[in-house]
Amino acid sequence: FFSNYQRVTDYARQSTFQRTAADPRPSVRLELAGAGLADAFVAYAEAGATAGFDRDFDAAKLPNPTGLNLSSATATDHLAIDGRPAFTPTTVLALSVGVPAAGTYTLTAASLANLPAGLTPSLRDAATGQLTPLTAGTSYRFSVTAAEATALLSNRFTLQFSAATALATTASLSASEVSVYPNPAQGRFTVLVPAVAAATTVQAELLNALGQVVRRQSAALPAAGATLTVETAGLAAGVYTLRLVVGASTLAKRVVLQ
């Protein structure tokens, strides 16, 4: 605590409390956003920290009353700031995500700093199997159902690190590499498309039972793959066909709208 004699009475001599030099510690800042709300989480590396709660290195998560919350989840605690001894290719941080209602949300790598050379951070979504390599500004969009929004999502997302390698691309699309969720869908669904050699765009068409195109859209296809959200509001319930065209490859997936 501060004693009374330590009070500043001469405002021309203010003490400087902020850092004057750049922080050299490796760190990752993630931001959760949606429903007009936002929350943030920071993981960093410093000698002396552990994977458990350390009062000198960590900050416990104080839940936001809005219901939008992002933290890491240890065996006993939820952390808003999580210090680790180092980031290595075996480092995995379980994330805990809370949202106030069903809808679409994003997780964004707001900043990456001083990460060891050759180490790539990634966000894994266990619900879809999607692994998204992170660079500063990378966003991952995901959907949450009303049932999922009633409790923290503690087993869906992880922040993990791996040795950097060239992103692999396939020569053509296969059904096992393309994810569509949720399926059955209400209002919208998301499509995850992997990178395909020599292809730069993906075209998506949604066809009804008569073979008529009821939705059509396209997106760029970067080396990390593409994420498309197909809006289905106004369409009748039933079985539809999602047709994807990437380069010389064409793939059809069955989609059920409720």
mmCIF file of C-alpha atoms in Angstrom, residues 35-216:
data_model
loop_
_atom_site.group_PDB
_atom_site.id
_atom_site.type_symbol
_atom_site.label_atom_id
_atom_site.label_comp_id
_atom_site.label_asym_id
_atom_site.label_seq_id
_atom_site.Cartn_x
_atom_site.Cartn_y
_atom_site.Cartn_z
ATOM 1 C CA ALA A 35 -23.978 -9.490 -30.416
ATOM 2 C CA GLY A 36 -22.401 -6.032 -30.201
ATOM 3 C CA LEU A 37 -20.081 -7.171 -27.381
ATOM 4 C CA ALA A 38 -16.383 -7.993 -27.063
ATOM 5 C CA ASP A 39 -14.017 -9.622 -24.599
ATOM 6 C CA ALA A 40 -10.284 -10.420 -24.650
ATOM 7 C CA PHE A 41 -7.803 -13.008 -23.395
ATOM 8 C CA VAL A 42 -3.990 -12.872 -23.259
ATOM 9 C CA ALA A 43 -1.491 -15.721 -23.063
ATOM 10 C CA TYR A 44 2.192 -14.959 -22.631
ATOM 11 C CA ALA A 45 5.432 -16.748 -21.787
ATOM 12 C CA GLU A 46 7.784 -15.899 -18.934
ATOM 13 C CA ALA A 47 10.292 -17.954 -16.961
ATOM 14 C CA GLY A 48 8.844 -19.004 -13.616
ATOM 15 C CA ALA A 49 5.235 -19.297 -14.741
ATOM 16 C CA THR A 50 3.475 -22.676 -14.751
ATOM 17 C CA ALA A 51 0.465 -24.244 -16.434
ATOM 18 C CA GLY A 52 -1.519 -23.785 -13.209
ATOM 19 C CA PHE A 53 -2.601 -20.602 -11.464
ATOM 20 C CA ASP A 54 0.321 -18.396 -10.370
ATOM 21 C CA ARG A 55 -0.585 -15.237 -8.504
ATOM 22 C CA ASP A 56 2.586 -13.541 -9.769
ATOM 23 C CA PHE A 57 1.920 -14.332 -13.436
ATOM 24 C CA ASP A 58 -1.812 -14.900 -13.963
ATOM 25 C CA ALA A 59 -5.092 -12.998 -13.610
ATOM 26 C CA ALA A 60 -8.295 -14.818 -12.751
ATOM 27 C CA LYS A 61 -11.251 -14.283 -15.049
ATOM 28 C CA LEU A 62 -14.029 -12.122 -13.609
ATOM 29 C CA PRO A 63 -17.159 -13.081 -15.597
ATOM 30 C CA ASN A 64 -18.786 -10.266 -17.535
ATOM 31 C CA PRO A 65 -22.467 -9.731 -16.667
ATOM 32 C CA THR A 66 -23.171 -9.444 -20.405
ATOM 33 C CA GLY A 67 -22.594 -13.191 -20.767
ATOM 34 C CA LEU A 68 -19.794 -12.796 -23.318
ATOM 35 C CA ASN A 69 -16.643 -14.258 -21.786
ATOM 36 C CA LEU A 70 -13.298 -15.549 -23.033
ATOM 37 C CA SER A 71 -10.646 -17.186 -20.865
ATOM 38 C CA SER A 72 -8.332 -20.142 -20.624
ATOM 39 C CA ALA A 73 -9.458 -23.083 -18.520
ATOM 40 C CA THR A 74 -7.042 -24.836 -16.152
ATOM 41 C CA ALA A 75 -7.960 -27.765 -13.914
ATOM 42 C CA THR A 76 -9.239 -25.385 -11.223
ATOM 43 C CA ASP A 77 -9.430 -21.852 -12.629
ATOM 44 C CA HIS A 78 -10.479 -19.650 -15.528
ATOM 45 C CA LEU A 79 -7.840 -17.081 -16.472
ATOM 46 C CA ALA A 80 -8.092 -13.770 -18.310
ATOM 47 C CA ILE A 81 -4.285 -13.578 -18.426
ATOM 48 C CA ASP A 82 -2.427 -16.876 -18.614
ATOM 49 C CA GLY A 83 1.340 -16.948 -18.103
ATOM 50 C CA ARG A 84 3.259 -20.024 -19.275
ATOM 51 C CA PRO A 85 6.953 -20.872 -18.861
ATOM 52 C CA ALA A 86 7.403 -21.007 -22.647
ATOM 53 C CA PHE A 87 5.520 -21.575 -25.889
ATOM 54 C CA THR A 88 6.669 -24.820 -27.540
ATOM 55 C CA PRO A 89 5.297 -27.131 -30.265
ATOM 56 C CA THR A 90 3.536 -29.097 -27.498
ATOM 57 C CA THR A 91 1.833 -26.128 -25.786
ATOM 58 C CA VAL A 92 -1.976 -26.393 -25.772
ATOM 59 C CA LEU A 93 -4.288 -23.985 -23.913
ATOM 60 C CA ALA A 94 -7.905 -25.012 -23.423
ATOM 61 C CA LEU A 95 -10.198 -22.030 -23.955
ATOM 62 C CA SER A 96 -13.511 -21.342 -22.282
ATOM 63 C CA VAL A 97 -16.061 -19.397 -24.340
ATOM 64 C CA GLY A 98 -19.327 -18.000 -23.046
ATOM 65 C CA VAL A 99 -21.943 -16.252 -25.185
ATOM 66 C CA PRO A 100 -25.229 -14.615 -24.172
ATOM 67 C CA ALA A 101 -27.437 -16.131 -26.873
ATOM 68 C CA ALA A 102 -27.521 -18.245 -30.002
ATOM 69 C CA GLY A 103 -25.862 -16.625 -32.987
ATOM 70 C CA THR A 104 -22.643 -16.104 -34.889
ATOM 71 C CA TYR A 105 -19.473 -14.978 -33.131
ATOM 72 C CA THR A 106 -15.804 -14.450 -34.020
ATOM 73 C CA LEU A 107 -12.504 -15.243 -32.374
ATOM 74 C CA THR A 108 -9.734 -12.952 -33.629
ATOM 75 C CA ALA A 109 -5.978 -12.985 -33.134
ATOM 76 C CA ALA A 110 -5.783 -9.317 -32.161
ATOM 77 C CA SER A 111 -2.004 -9.412 -31.740
ATOM 78 C CA LEU A 112 0.926 -11.836 -31.814
ATOM 79 C CA ALA A 113 4.250 -10.689 -30.411
ATOM 80 C CA ASN A 114 7.764 -12.086 -30.077
ATOM 81 C CA LEU A 115 6.824 -15.691 -30.818
ATOM 82 C CA PRO A 116 9.787 -18.069 -31.254
ATOM 83 C CA ALA A 117 10.945 -18.464 -34.840
ATOM 84 C CA GLY A 118 9.407 -21.478 -36.508
ATOM 85 C CA LEU A 119 6.432 -21.651 -34.122
ATOM 86 C CA THR A 120 2.878 -21.246 -35.417
ATOM 87 C CA PRO A 121 -0.128 -20.599 -33.146
ATOM 88 C CA SER A 122 -3.445 -22.099 -34.253
ATOM 89 C CA LEU A 123 -7.048 -22.135 -33.102
ATOM 90 C CA ARG A 124 -8.763 -25.537 -33.108
ATOM 91 C CA ASP A 125 -12.536 -25.944 -33.123
ATOM 92 C CA ALA A 126 -13.322 -29.460 -31.902
ATOM 93 C CA ALA A 127 -16.957 -29.141 -33.033
ATOM 94 C CA THR A 128 -15.989 -28.773 -36.699
ATOM 95 C CA GLY A 129 -12.463 -30.181 -36.768
ATOM 96 C CA GLN A 130 -11.202 -26.905 -38.204
ATOM 97 C CA LEU A 131 -7.611 -25.895 -37.417
ATOM 98 C CA THR A 132 -6.960 -22.226 -38.234
ATOM 99 C CA PRO A 133 -3.344 -20.999 -38.302
ATOM 100 C CA LEU A 134 -3.186 -17.560 -36.701
ATOM 101 C CA THR A 135 -1.494 -14.415 -37.892
ATOM 102 C CA ALA A 136 -2.275 -10.935 -36.573
ATOM 103 C CA GLY A 137 -5.826 -10.083 -37.596
ATOM 104 C CA THR A 138 -6.934 -13.632 -38.447
ATOM 105 C CA SER A 139 -10.603 -14.162 -37.513
ATOM 106 C CA TYR A 140 -12.514 -17.393 -37.103
ATOM 107 C CA ARG A 141 -16.295 -17.256 -37.346
ATOM 108 C CA PHE A 142 -18.437 -19.836 -35.587
ATOM 109 C CA SER A 143 -22.052 -20.484 -34.673
ATOM 110 C CA VAL A 144 -23.592 -21.291 -31.307
ATOM 111 C CA THR A 145 -27.020 -22.864 -30.829
ATOM 112 C CA ALA A 146 -29.486 -21.836 -28.141
ATOM 113 C CA ALA A 147 -28.730 -25.023 -26.205
ATOM 114 C CA GLU A 148 -24.963 -24.408 -26.365
ATOM 115 C CA ALA A 149 -25.386 -20.807 -25.195
ATOM 116 C CA THR A 150 -26.792 -21.909 -21.840
ATOM 117 C CA ALA A 151 -23.350 -22.916 -20.500
ATOM 118 C CA LEU A 152 -19.656 -22.206 -21.070
ATOM 119 C CA LEU A 153 -18.138 -23.923 -24.089
ATOM 120 C CA SER A 154 -15.189 -25.492 -22.278
ATOM 121 C CA ASN A 155 -14.316 -28.367 -24.598
ATOM 122 C CA ARG A 156 -14.664 -26.804 -28.028
ATOM 123 C CA PHE A 157 -11.747 -24.401 -28.587
ATOM 124 C CA THR A 158 -8.021 -24.685 -27.949
ATOM 125 C CA LEU A 159 -5.101 -22.376 -28.640
ATOM 126 C CA GLN A 160 -2.182 -24.545 -29.633
ATOM 127 C CA PHE A 161 1.287 -24.176 -31.060
ATOM 128 C CA SER A 162 3.167 -26.242 -33.614
ATOM 129 C CA ALA A 163 6.348 -26.148 -35.638
ATOM 130 C CA ALA A 164 5.764 -23.965 -38.678
ATOM 131 C CA THR A 165 5.379 -25.857 -41.928
ATOM 132 C CA ALA A 166 4.224 -24.904 -45.377
ATOM 133 C CA LEU A 167 0.454 -25.071 -45.578
ATOM 134 C CA ALA A 168 -0.522 -28.173 -47.485
ATOM 135 C CA THR A 169 -2.989 -27.995 -50.329
ATOM 136 C CA THR A 170 -4.913 -30.783 -51.992
ATOM 137 C CA ALA A 171 -5.116 -31.337 -55.701
ATOM 138 C CA SER A 172 -8.917 -31.565 -55.583
ATOM 139 C CA LEU A 173 -11.811 -31.426 -53.136
ATOM 140 C CA SER A 174 -12.996 -34.465 -51.231
ATOM 141 C CA ALA A 175 -16.117 -34.803 -49.104
ATOM 142 C CA SER A 176 -14.111 -35.589 -45.959
ATOM 143 C CA GLU A 177 -12.168 -32.305 -46.226
ATOM 144 C CA VAL A 178 -15.204 -30.025 -46.504
ATOM 145 C CA SER A 179 -17.179 -29.295 -43.335
ATOM 146 C CA VAL A 180 -20.773 -28.035 -43.250
ATOM 147 C CA TYR A 181 -22.242 -27.061 -39.878
ATOM 148 C CA PRO A 182 -24.678 -26.987 -38.303
ATOM 149 C CA ASN A 183 -26.440 -29.565 -40.444
ATOM 150 C CA PRO A 184 -29.449 -29.613 -40.077
ATOM 151 C CA ALA A 185 -29.380 -25.822 -40.155
ATOM 152 C CA GLN A 186 -31.705 -23.001 -39.196
ATOM 153 C CA GLY A 187 -31.235 -19.562 -40.708
ATOM 154 C CA ARG A 188 -27.669 -20.123 -41.898
ATOM 155 C CA PHE A 189 -24.858 -22.622 -42.086
ATOM 156 C CA THR A 190 -21.090 -22.423 -42.380
ATOM 157 C CA VAL A 191 -18.870 -24.131 -44.942
ATOM 158 C CA LEU A 192 -15.168 -24.779 -44.396
ATOM 159 C CA VAL A 193 -13.204 -25.347 -47.604
ATOM 160 C CA PRO A 194 -9.518 -26.358 -47.635
ATOM 161 C CA ALA A 195 -6.924 -24.865 -49.952
ATOM 162 C CA VAL A 196 -6.693 -26.519 -53.349
ATOM 163 C CA ALA A 197 -3.589 -26.345 -55.511
ATOM 164 C CA ALA A 198 -3.740 -23.580 -58.142
ATOM 165 C CA ALA A 199 -7.248 -22.473 -57.045
ATOM 166 C CA THR A 200 -7.834 -18.926 -55.786
ATOM 167 C CA THR A 201 -11.628 -18.801 -55.405
ATOM 168 C CA VAL A 202 -14.490 -21.010 -54.287
ATOM 169 C CA GLN A 203 -18.000 -20.793 -55.735
ATOM 170 C CA ALA A 204 -20.949 -22.100 -53.735
ATOM 171 C CA GLU A 205 -24.464 -22.805 -55.011
ATOM 172 C CA LEU A 206 -27.403 -24.077 -52.976
ATOM 173 C CA LEU A 207 -29.918 -26.062 -55.022
ATOM 174 C CA ASN A 208 -33.422 -27.099 -54.016
ATOM 175 C CA ALA A 209 -35.015 -30.487 -54.728
ATOM 176 C CA LEU A 210 -35.931 -29.318 -58.252
ATOM 177 C CA GLY A 211 -32.322 -28.486 -59.072
ATOM 178 C CA GLN A 212 -32.951 -24.734 -58.956
ATOM 179 C CA VAL A 213 -30.202 -22.481 -57.601
ATOM 180 C CA VAL A 214 -31.655 -20.599 -54.617
ATOM 181 C CA ARG A 215 -28.413 -19.163 -53.224
ATOM 182 C CA ARG A 216 -25.135 -18.355 -54.946
#
